[in-house]
Short mmCIF file of C-alpha atoms and ligand atoms in Angstrom, two decimals:
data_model
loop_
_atom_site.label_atom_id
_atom_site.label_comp_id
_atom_site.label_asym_id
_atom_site.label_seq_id
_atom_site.Cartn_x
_atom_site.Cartn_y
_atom_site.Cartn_z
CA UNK A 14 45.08 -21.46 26.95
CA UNK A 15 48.48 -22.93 27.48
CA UNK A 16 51.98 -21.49 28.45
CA UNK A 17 54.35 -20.82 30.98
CA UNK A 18 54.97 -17.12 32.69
CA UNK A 19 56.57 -16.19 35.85
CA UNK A 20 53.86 -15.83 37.33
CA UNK A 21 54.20 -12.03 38.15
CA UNK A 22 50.75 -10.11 36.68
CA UNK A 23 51.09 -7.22 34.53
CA UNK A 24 48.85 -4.30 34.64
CA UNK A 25 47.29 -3.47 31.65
CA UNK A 26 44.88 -0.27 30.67
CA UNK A 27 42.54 -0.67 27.52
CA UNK A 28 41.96 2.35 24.88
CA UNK A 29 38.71 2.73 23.48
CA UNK A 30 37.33 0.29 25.98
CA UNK A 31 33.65 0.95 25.39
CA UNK A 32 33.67 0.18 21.49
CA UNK A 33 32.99 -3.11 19.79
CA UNK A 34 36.89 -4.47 19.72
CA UNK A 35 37.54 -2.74 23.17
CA UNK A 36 34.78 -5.31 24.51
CA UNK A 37 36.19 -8.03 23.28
CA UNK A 38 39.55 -6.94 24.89
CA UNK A 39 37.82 -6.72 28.22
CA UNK A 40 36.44 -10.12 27.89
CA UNK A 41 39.61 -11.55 26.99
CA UNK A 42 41.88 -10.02 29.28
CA UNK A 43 39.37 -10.25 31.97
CA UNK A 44 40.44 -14.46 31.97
CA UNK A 45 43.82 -13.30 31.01
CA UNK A 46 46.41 -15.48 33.44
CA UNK A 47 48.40 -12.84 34.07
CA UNK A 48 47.23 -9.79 32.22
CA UNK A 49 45.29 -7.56 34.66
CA UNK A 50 42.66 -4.63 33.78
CA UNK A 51 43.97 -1.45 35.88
CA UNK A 52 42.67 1.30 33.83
CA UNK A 53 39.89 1.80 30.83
CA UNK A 54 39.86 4.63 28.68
CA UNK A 55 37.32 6.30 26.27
CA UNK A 56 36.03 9.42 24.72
CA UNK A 57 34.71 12.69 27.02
CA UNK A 58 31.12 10.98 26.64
CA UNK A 59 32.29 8.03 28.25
CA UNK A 60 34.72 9.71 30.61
CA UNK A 61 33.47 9.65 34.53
CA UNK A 62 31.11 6.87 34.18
CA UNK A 63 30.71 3.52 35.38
CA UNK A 64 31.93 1.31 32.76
CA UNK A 65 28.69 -0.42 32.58
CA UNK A 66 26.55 2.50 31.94
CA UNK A 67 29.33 3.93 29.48
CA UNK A 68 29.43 1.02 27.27
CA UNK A 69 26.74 -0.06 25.20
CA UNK A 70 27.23 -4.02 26.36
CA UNK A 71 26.82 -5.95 23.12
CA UNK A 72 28.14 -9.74 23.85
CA UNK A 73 26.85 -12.64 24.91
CA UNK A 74 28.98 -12.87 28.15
CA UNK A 75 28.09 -10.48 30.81
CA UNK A 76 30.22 -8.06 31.29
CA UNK A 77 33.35 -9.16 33.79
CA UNK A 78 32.44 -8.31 37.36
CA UNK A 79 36.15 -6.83 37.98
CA UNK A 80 35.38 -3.83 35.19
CA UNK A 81 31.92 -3.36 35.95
CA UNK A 82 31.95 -0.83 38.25
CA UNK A 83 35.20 0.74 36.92
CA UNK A 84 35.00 4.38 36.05
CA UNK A 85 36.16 5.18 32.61
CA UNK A 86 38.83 7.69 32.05
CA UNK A 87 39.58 9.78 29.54
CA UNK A 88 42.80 8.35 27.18
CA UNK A 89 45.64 10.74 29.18
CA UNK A 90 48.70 8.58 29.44
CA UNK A 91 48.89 10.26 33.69
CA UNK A 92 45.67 7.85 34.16
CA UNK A 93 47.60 4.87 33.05
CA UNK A 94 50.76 5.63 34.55
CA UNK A 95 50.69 2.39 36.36
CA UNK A 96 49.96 0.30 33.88
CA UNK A 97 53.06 -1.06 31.75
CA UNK A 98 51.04 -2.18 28.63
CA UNK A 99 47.78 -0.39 26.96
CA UNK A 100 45.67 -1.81 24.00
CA UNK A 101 44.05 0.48 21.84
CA UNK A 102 40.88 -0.06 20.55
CA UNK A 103 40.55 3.42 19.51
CA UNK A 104 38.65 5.30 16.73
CA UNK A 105 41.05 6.09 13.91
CA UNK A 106 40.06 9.57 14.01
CA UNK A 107 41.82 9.55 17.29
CA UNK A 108 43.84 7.02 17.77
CA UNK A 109 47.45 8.96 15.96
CA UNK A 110 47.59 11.59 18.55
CA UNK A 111 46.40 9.74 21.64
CA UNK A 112 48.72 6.58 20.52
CA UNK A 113 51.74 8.86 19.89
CA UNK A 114 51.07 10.58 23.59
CA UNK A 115 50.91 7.17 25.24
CA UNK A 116 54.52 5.84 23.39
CA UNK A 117 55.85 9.58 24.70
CA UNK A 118 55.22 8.79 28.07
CA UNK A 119 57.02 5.77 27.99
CA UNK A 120 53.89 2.85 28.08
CA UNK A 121 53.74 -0.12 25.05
CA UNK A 122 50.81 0.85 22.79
CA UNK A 123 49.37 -2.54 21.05
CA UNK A 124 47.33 -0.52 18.40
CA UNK A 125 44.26 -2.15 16.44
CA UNK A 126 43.78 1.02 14.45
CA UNK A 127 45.27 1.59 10.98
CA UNK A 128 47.25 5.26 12.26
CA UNK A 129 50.76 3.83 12.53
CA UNK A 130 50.13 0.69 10.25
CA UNK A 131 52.30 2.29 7.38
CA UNK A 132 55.10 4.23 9.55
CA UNK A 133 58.86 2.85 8.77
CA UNK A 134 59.99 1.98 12.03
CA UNK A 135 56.67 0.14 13.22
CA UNK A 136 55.85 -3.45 13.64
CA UNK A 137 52.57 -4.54 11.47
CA UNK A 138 52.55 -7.97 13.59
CA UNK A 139 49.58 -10.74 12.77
CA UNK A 140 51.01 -12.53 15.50
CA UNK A 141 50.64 -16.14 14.39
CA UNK A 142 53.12 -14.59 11.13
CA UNK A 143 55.57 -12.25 11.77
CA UNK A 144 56.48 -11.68 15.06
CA UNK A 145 60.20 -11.41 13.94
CA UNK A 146 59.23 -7.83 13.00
CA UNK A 147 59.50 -6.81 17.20
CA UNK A 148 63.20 -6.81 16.57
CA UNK A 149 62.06 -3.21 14.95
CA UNK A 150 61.09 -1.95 18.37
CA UNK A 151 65.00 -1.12 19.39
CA UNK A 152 65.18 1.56 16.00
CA UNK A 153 62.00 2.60 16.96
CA UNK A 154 62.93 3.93 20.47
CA UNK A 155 66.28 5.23 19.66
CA UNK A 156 64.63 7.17 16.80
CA UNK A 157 61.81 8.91 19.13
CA UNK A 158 63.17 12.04 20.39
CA UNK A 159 63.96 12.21 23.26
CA UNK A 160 64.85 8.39 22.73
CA UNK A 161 62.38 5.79 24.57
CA UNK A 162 63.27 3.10 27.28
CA UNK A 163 60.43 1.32 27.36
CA UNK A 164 57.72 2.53 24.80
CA UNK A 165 56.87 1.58 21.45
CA UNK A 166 53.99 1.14 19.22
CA UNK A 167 53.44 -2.18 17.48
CA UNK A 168 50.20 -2.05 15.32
CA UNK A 169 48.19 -5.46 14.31
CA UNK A 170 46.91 -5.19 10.99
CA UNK A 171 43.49 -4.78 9.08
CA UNK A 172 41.34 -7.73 9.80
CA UNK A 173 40.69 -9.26 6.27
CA UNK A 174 44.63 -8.76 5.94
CA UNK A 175 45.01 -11.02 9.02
CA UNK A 176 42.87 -13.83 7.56
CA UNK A 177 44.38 -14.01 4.63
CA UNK A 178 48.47 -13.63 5.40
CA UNK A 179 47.73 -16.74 7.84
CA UNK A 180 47.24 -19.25 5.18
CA UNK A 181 49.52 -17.44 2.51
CA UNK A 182 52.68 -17.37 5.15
CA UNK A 183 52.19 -20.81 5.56
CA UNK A 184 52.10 -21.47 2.00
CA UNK A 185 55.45 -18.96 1.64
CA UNK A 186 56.83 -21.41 4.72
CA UNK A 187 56.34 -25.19 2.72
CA UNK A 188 56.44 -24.06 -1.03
CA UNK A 189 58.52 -20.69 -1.19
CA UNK A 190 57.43 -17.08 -2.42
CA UNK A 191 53.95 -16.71 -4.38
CA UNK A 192 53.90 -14.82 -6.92
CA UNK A 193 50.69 -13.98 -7.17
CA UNK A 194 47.08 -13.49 -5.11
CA UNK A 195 43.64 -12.77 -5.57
CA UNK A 196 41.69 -12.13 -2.85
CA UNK A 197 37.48 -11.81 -2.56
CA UNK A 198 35.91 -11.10 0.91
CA UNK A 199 32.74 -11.45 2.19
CA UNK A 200 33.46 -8.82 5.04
CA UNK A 201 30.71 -9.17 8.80
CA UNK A 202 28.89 -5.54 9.55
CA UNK A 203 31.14 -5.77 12.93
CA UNK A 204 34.23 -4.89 11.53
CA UNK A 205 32.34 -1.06 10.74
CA UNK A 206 32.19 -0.63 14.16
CA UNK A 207 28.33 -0.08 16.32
CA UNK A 208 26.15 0.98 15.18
CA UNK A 209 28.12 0.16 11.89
CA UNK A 210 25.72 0.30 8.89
CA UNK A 211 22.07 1.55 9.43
CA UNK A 212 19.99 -2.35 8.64
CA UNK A 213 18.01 -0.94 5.14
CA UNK A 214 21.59 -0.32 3.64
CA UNK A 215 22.65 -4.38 4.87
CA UNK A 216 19.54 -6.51 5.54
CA UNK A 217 18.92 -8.60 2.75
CA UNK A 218 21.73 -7.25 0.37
CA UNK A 219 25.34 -7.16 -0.07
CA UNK A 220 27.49 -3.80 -0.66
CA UNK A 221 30.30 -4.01 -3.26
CA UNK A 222 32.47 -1.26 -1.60
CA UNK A 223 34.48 -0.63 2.08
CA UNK A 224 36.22 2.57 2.02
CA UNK A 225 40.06 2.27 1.81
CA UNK A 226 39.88 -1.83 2.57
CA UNK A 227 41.01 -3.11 -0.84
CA UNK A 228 44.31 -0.90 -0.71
CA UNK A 229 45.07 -2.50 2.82
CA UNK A 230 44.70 -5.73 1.72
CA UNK A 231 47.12 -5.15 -1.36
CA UNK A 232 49.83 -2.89 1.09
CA UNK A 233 49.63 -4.67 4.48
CA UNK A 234 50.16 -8.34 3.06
CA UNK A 235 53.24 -6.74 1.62
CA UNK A 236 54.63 -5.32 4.94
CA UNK A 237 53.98 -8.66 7.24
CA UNK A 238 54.78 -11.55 4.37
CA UNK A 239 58.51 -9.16 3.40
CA UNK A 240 61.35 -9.64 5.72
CA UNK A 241 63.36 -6.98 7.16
CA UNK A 242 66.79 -5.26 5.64
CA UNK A 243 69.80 -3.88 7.35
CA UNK A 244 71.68 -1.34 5.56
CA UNK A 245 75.37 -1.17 5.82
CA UNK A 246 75.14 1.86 8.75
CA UNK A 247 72.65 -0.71 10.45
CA UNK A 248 69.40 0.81 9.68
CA UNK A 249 66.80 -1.50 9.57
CA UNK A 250 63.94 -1.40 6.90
CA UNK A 251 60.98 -3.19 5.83
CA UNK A 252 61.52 -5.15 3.01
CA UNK A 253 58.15 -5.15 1.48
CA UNK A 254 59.00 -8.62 0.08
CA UNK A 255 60.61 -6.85 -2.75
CA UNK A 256 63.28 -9.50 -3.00
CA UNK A 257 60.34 -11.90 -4.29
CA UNK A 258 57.63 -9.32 -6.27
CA UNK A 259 54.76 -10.09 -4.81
CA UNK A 260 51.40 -8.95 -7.07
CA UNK A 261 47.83 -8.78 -4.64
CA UNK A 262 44.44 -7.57 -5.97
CA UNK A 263 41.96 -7.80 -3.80
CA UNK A 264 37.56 -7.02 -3.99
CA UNK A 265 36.04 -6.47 -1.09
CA UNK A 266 32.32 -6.98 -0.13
CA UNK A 267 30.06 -5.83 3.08
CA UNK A 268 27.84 -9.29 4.38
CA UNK A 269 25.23 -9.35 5.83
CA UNK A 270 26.62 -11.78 8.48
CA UNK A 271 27.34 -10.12 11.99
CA UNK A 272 31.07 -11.81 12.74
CA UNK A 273 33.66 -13.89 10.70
CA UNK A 274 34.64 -12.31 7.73
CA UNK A 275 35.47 -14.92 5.12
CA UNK A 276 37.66 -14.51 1.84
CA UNK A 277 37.94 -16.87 -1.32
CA UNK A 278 41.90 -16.68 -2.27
CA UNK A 279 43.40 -17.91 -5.66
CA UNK A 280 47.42 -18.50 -5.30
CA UNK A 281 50.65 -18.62 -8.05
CA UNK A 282 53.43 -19.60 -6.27
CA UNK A 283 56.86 -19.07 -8.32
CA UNK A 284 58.17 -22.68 -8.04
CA UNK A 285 57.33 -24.86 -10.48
CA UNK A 286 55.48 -26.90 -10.72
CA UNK A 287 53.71 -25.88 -8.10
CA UNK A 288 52.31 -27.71 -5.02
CA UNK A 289 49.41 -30.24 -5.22
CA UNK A 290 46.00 -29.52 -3.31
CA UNK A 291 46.51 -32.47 -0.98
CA UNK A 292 50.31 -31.01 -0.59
CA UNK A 293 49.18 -27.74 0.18
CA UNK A 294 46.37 -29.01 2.88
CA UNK A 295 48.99 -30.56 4.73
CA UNK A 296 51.16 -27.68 4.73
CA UNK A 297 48.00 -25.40 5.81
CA UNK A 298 47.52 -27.84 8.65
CA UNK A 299 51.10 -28.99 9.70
CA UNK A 300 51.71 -25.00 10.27
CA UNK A 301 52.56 -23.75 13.88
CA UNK A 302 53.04 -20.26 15.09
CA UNK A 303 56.49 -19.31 17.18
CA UNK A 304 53.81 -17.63 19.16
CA UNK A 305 51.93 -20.93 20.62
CA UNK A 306 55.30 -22.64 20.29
CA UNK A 307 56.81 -20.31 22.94
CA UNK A 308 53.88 -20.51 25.03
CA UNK A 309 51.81 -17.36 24.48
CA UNK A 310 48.67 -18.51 25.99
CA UNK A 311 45.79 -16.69 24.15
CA UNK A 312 47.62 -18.56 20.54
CA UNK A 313 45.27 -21.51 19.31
CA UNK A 314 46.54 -24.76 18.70
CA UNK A 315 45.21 -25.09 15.23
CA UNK A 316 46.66 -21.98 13.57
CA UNK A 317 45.07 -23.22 10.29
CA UNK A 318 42.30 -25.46 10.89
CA UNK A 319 41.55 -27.13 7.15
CA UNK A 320 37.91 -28.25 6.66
CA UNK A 321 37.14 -31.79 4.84
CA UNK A 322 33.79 -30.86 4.21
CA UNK A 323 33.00 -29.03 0.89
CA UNK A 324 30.35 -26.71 2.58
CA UNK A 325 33.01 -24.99 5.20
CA UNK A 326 34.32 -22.82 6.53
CA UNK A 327 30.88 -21.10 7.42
CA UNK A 328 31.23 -17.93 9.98
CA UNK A 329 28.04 -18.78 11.63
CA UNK A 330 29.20 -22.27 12.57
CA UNK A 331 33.22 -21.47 12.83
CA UNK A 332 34.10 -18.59 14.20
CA UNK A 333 33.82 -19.49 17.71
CA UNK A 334 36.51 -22.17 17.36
CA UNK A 335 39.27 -21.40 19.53
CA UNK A 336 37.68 -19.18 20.86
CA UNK A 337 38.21 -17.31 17.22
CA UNK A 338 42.00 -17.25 17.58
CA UNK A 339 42.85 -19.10 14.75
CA UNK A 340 41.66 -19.14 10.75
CA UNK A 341 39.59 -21.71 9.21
CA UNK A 342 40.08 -22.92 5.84
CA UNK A 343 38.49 -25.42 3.57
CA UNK A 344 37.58 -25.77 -0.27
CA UNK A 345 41.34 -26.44 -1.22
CA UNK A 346 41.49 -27.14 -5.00
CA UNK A 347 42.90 -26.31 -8.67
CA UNK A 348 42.98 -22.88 -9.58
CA UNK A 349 42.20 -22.82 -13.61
CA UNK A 350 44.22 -19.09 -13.84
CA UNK A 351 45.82 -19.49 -11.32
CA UNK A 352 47.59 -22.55 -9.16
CA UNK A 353 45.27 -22.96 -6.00
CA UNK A 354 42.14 -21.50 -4.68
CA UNK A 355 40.92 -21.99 -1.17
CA UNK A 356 38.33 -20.02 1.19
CA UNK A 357 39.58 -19.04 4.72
CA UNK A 358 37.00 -17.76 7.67
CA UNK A 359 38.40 -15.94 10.06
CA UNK A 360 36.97 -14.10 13.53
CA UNK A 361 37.38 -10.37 12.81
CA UNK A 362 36.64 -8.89 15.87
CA UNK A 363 39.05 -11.76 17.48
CA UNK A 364 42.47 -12.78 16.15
CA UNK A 365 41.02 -9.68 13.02
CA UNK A 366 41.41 -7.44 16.14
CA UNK A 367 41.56 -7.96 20.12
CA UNK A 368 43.35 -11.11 19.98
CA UNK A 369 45.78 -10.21 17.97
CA UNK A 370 46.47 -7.40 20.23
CA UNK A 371 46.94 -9.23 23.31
CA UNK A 372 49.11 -12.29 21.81
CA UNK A 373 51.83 -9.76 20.50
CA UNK A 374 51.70 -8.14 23.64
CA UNK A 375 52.66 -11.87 25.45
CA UNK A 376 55.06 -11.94 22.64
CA UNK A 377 56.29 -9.16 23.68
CA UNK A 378 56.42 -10.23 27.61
CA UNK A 379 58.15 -13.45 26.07
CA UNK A 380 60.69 -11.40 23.98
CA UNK A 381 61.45 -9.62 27.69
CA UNK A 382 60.04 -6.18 26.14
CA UNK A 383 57.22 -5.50 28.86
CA UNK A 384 57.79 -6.04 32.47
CA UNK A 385 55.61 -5.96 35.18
N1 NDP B 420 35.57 -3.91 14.39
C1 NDP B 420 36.55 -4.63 13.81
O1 NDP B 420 36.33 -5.76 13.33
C2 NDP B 420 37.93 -4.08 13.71
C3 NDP B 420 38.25 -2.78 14.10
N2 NDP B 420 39.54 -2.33 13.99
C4 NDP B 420 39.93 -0.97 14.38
O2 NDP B 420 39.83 -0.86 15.81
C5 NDP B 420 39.41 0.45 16.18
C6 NDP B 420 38.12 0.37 16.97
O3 NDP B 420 37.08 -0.17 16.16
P1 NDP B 420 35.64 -0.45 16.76
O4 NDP B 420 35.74 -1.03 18.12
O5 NDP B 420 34.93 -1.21 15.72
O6 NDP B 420 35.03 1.05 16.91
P2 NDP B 420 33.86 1.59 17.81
O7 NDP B 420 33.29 2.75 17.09
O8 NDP B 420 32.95 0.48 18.22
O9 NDP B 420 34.62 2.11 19.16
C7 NDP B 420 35.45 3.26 19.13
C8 NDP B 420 36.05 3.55 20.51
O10 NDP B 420 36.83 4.77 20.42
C9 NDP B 420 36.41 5.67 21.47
N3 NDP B 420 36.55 7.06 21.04
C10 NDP B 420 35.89 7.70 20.05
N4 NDP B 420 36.26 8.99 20.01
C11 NDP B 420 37.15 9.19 21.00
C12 NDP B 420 37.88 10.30 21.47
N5 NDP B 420 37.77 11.52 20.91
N6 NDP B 420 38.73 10.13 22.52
C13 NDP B 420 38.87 8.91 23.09
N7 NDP B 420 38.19 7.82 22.71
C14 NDP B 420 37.35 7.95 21.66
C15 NDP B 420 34.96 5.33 21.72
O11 NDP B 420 34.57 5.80 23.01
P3 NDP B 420 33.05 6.30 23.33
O12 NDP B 420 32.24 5.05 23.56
O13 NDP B 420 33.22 7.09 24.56
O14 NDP B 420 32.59 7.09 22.16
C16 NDP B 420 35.01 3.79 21.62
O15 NDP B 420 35.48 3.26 22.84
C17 NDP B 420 39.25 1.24 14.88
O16 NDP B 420 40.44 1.96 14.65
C18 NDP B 420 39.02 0.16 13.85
O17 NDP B 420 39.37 0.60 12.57
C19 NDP B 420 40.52 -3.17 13.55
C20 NDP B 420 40.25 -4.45 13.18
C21 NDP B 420 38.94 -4.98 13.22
N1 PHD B 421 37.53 -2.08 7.76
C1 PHD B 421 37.34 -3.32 8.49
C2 PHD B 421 37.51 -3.13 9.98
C3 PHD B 421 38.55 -2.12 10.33
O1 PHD B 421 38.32 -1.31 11.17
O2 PHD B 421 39.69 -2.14 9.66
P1 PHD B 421 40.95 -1.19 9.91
O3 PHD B 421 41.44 -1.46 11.29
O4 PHD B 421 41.92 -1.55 8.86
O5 PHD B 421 40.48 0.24 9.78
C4 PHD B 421 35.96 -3.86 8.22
O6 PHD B 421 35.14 -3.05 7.88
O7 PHD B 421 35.66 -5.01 8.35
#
């Protein structure tokens, strides 16, 4: 971690805190440097308990002494009342209503779940790409009747989306719009959750379908890679990067690999003619986010960390790399149909989900959004 903060700590509550991404947000913010666990909240099931006999404990860490022996609440916004920031790690199923309770009552919601992903006047931030797209927050709040002072939803985005916007915004960045995408992944049984998918349906086989996943892919890329427009009253809108068409099919497959879901991408960029491999691996690895420039200390160094070797990225062997805040790419070569094809690993229940979370909310802190 690197950075500079004023050194004041924040309290922070986590949604959902007993599932597999609210874990990871636990460990994560439990080293935070000034991020501080206050409050955790979960379903009725959960509600009451300890946190370590309410959570089913499924990393290799221990859990962090300071939650341990926290009692988990259930997700009313009047049990995080002192808390300035929550992070939801909440099931979809509940995530709208409990989400749109906890902007109400005047807390910032960083959201993991898909509820608010496709609502006009919310930020879908991968936060090593867009984090321009907070300046939506200011619409959002006047718009919320009554208006808001200091809440807001800002929602990070599927996680095979987040892997594979990295590399293509840095590719947008050197070369200029693509024009074109395809997109295979090769998705970890983490990302459905635990228990996830009973082991006769995975073990030893590979399922050709994730509910809803391949739409995601093809919208989300859309919302984060377009800019934003202001109309001539002001209004702001997201642009969908209609003023460069951008076409993205995308097939998406169920591994039988437990974290690190990685995706083989083929590229046309409009520019002609367009970028060599050898041009486009330096661009992938020259490319810094605004986040780790302005000191956000959970961003990696490496936001694209290119492979030599023609056998990575692997996720068994690279998703612990920073910690699993940044992407790993390798295999950069000709496309045939195509311009370029290249494979990109990334952590899915880290920057895919917790990580991603918690380095738009230090955006956020940075922006002067949040304070303590
Ligand atoms: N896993 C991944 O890789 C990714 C997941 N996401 C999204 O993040 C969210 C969480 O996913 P994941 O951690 O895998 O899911 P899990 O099923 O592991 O965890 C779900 C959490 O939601 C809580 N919950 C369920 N019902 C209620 C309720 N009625 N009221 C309050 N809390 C409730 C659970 O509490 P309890 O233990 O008490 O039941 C648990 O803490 C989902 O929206 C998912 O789509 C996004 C990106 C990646
Ligand atoms: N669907 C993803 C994980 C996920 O929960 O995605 P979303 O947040 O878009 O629902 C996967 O199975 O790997």
């Amino acid at each position: 971690m690197h950075g500079v903060h004023d050194g004041k700590q924040i309290k922070v509550g986590v949604l959902g805190a007993t599932g597999t991404v609210g874990q990871r947000f636990i460990l994560l913010l439990a080293e935070h440097p000034y991020f501080v666990i206050h409050a955790l909240g979960a379903s009725s099931r959960s509600a009451g308990k300890q946190y370590a006999k309410a959570a089913t404990w499924k990393q290799v860490k221990p859990i962090p002494s300071q939650v341990r022996e926290m009692i988990v609440d259930e997700c009313k916004p009047e049990h995080f009342s002192e808390c300035a920031v929550v992070f939801s790690g909440l099931d979809a199923d509940v995530a709208g209503d409990i989400e749109t309770a906890f902007r109400a009552a005047e807390l910032a919601v960083f959201s993991n779940a898909k509820n608010f992903r496709r609502d006009p006047n919310v930020p879908l931030i991968v936060p090593l790409v867009n984090t321009a797209h907070l300046s939506m927050i200011p619409q959002q709040q006047s718009l919320h009747e009554p208006p808001l002072k200091k809440g807001f939803i800002v929602t990070n985005a599927n996680c095979s989306t987040t892997a594979v916007v990295i590399p293509l915004a840095a590719l947008e960045r050197a070369f200029g719009p693509l024009e074109s995408c395809m997109i295979t992944t090769m998705q970890a049984i983490s990302g459905a959750g635990y228990p996830g998918l009973p082991s006769l349906d995975i073990l030893d086989n590979v399922v050709p379908y994730i509910s809803g996943e391949e739409e995601k892919i093809e919208w989300e890329t859309l919302k984060i890679l377009g800019g934003i427009a202001t109309e001539d009253e002001g209004t702001k809108s997201f642009d969908m990067h209609s003023r460069h068409p951008l076409r993205v099919s995308a097939s998406c497959n169920r591994v039988a690999v437990i974290e690190g879901h990685t995706e083989t991408v083929s590229v046309r960029f409009a520019r002609r003619p367009p970028p060599s491999p050898q041009q486009v691996r330096e661009a992938l690895q020259a490319f810094t986010s605004d986040a780790y420039s302005l000191g956000c200390p959970s961003a990696p160094r490496h936001t694209v960390f290119v492979h030599e070797e023609p056998d990575r990225p692997q996720p068994r062997l690279d998703r612990d790399f920073q910690q699993g805040a940044g992407v790993s790419v390798g295999r950069v070569r000709q496309c045939r149909v195509l311009d370029i094809k290249f494979v990109v690993m990334a952590n899915n229940v880290a920057i895919g989900a917790a990580t991603s979370s918690i380095i738009n909310a230090e955006f956020a802190v940075v922006k002067g959004l949040i304070q303590a």
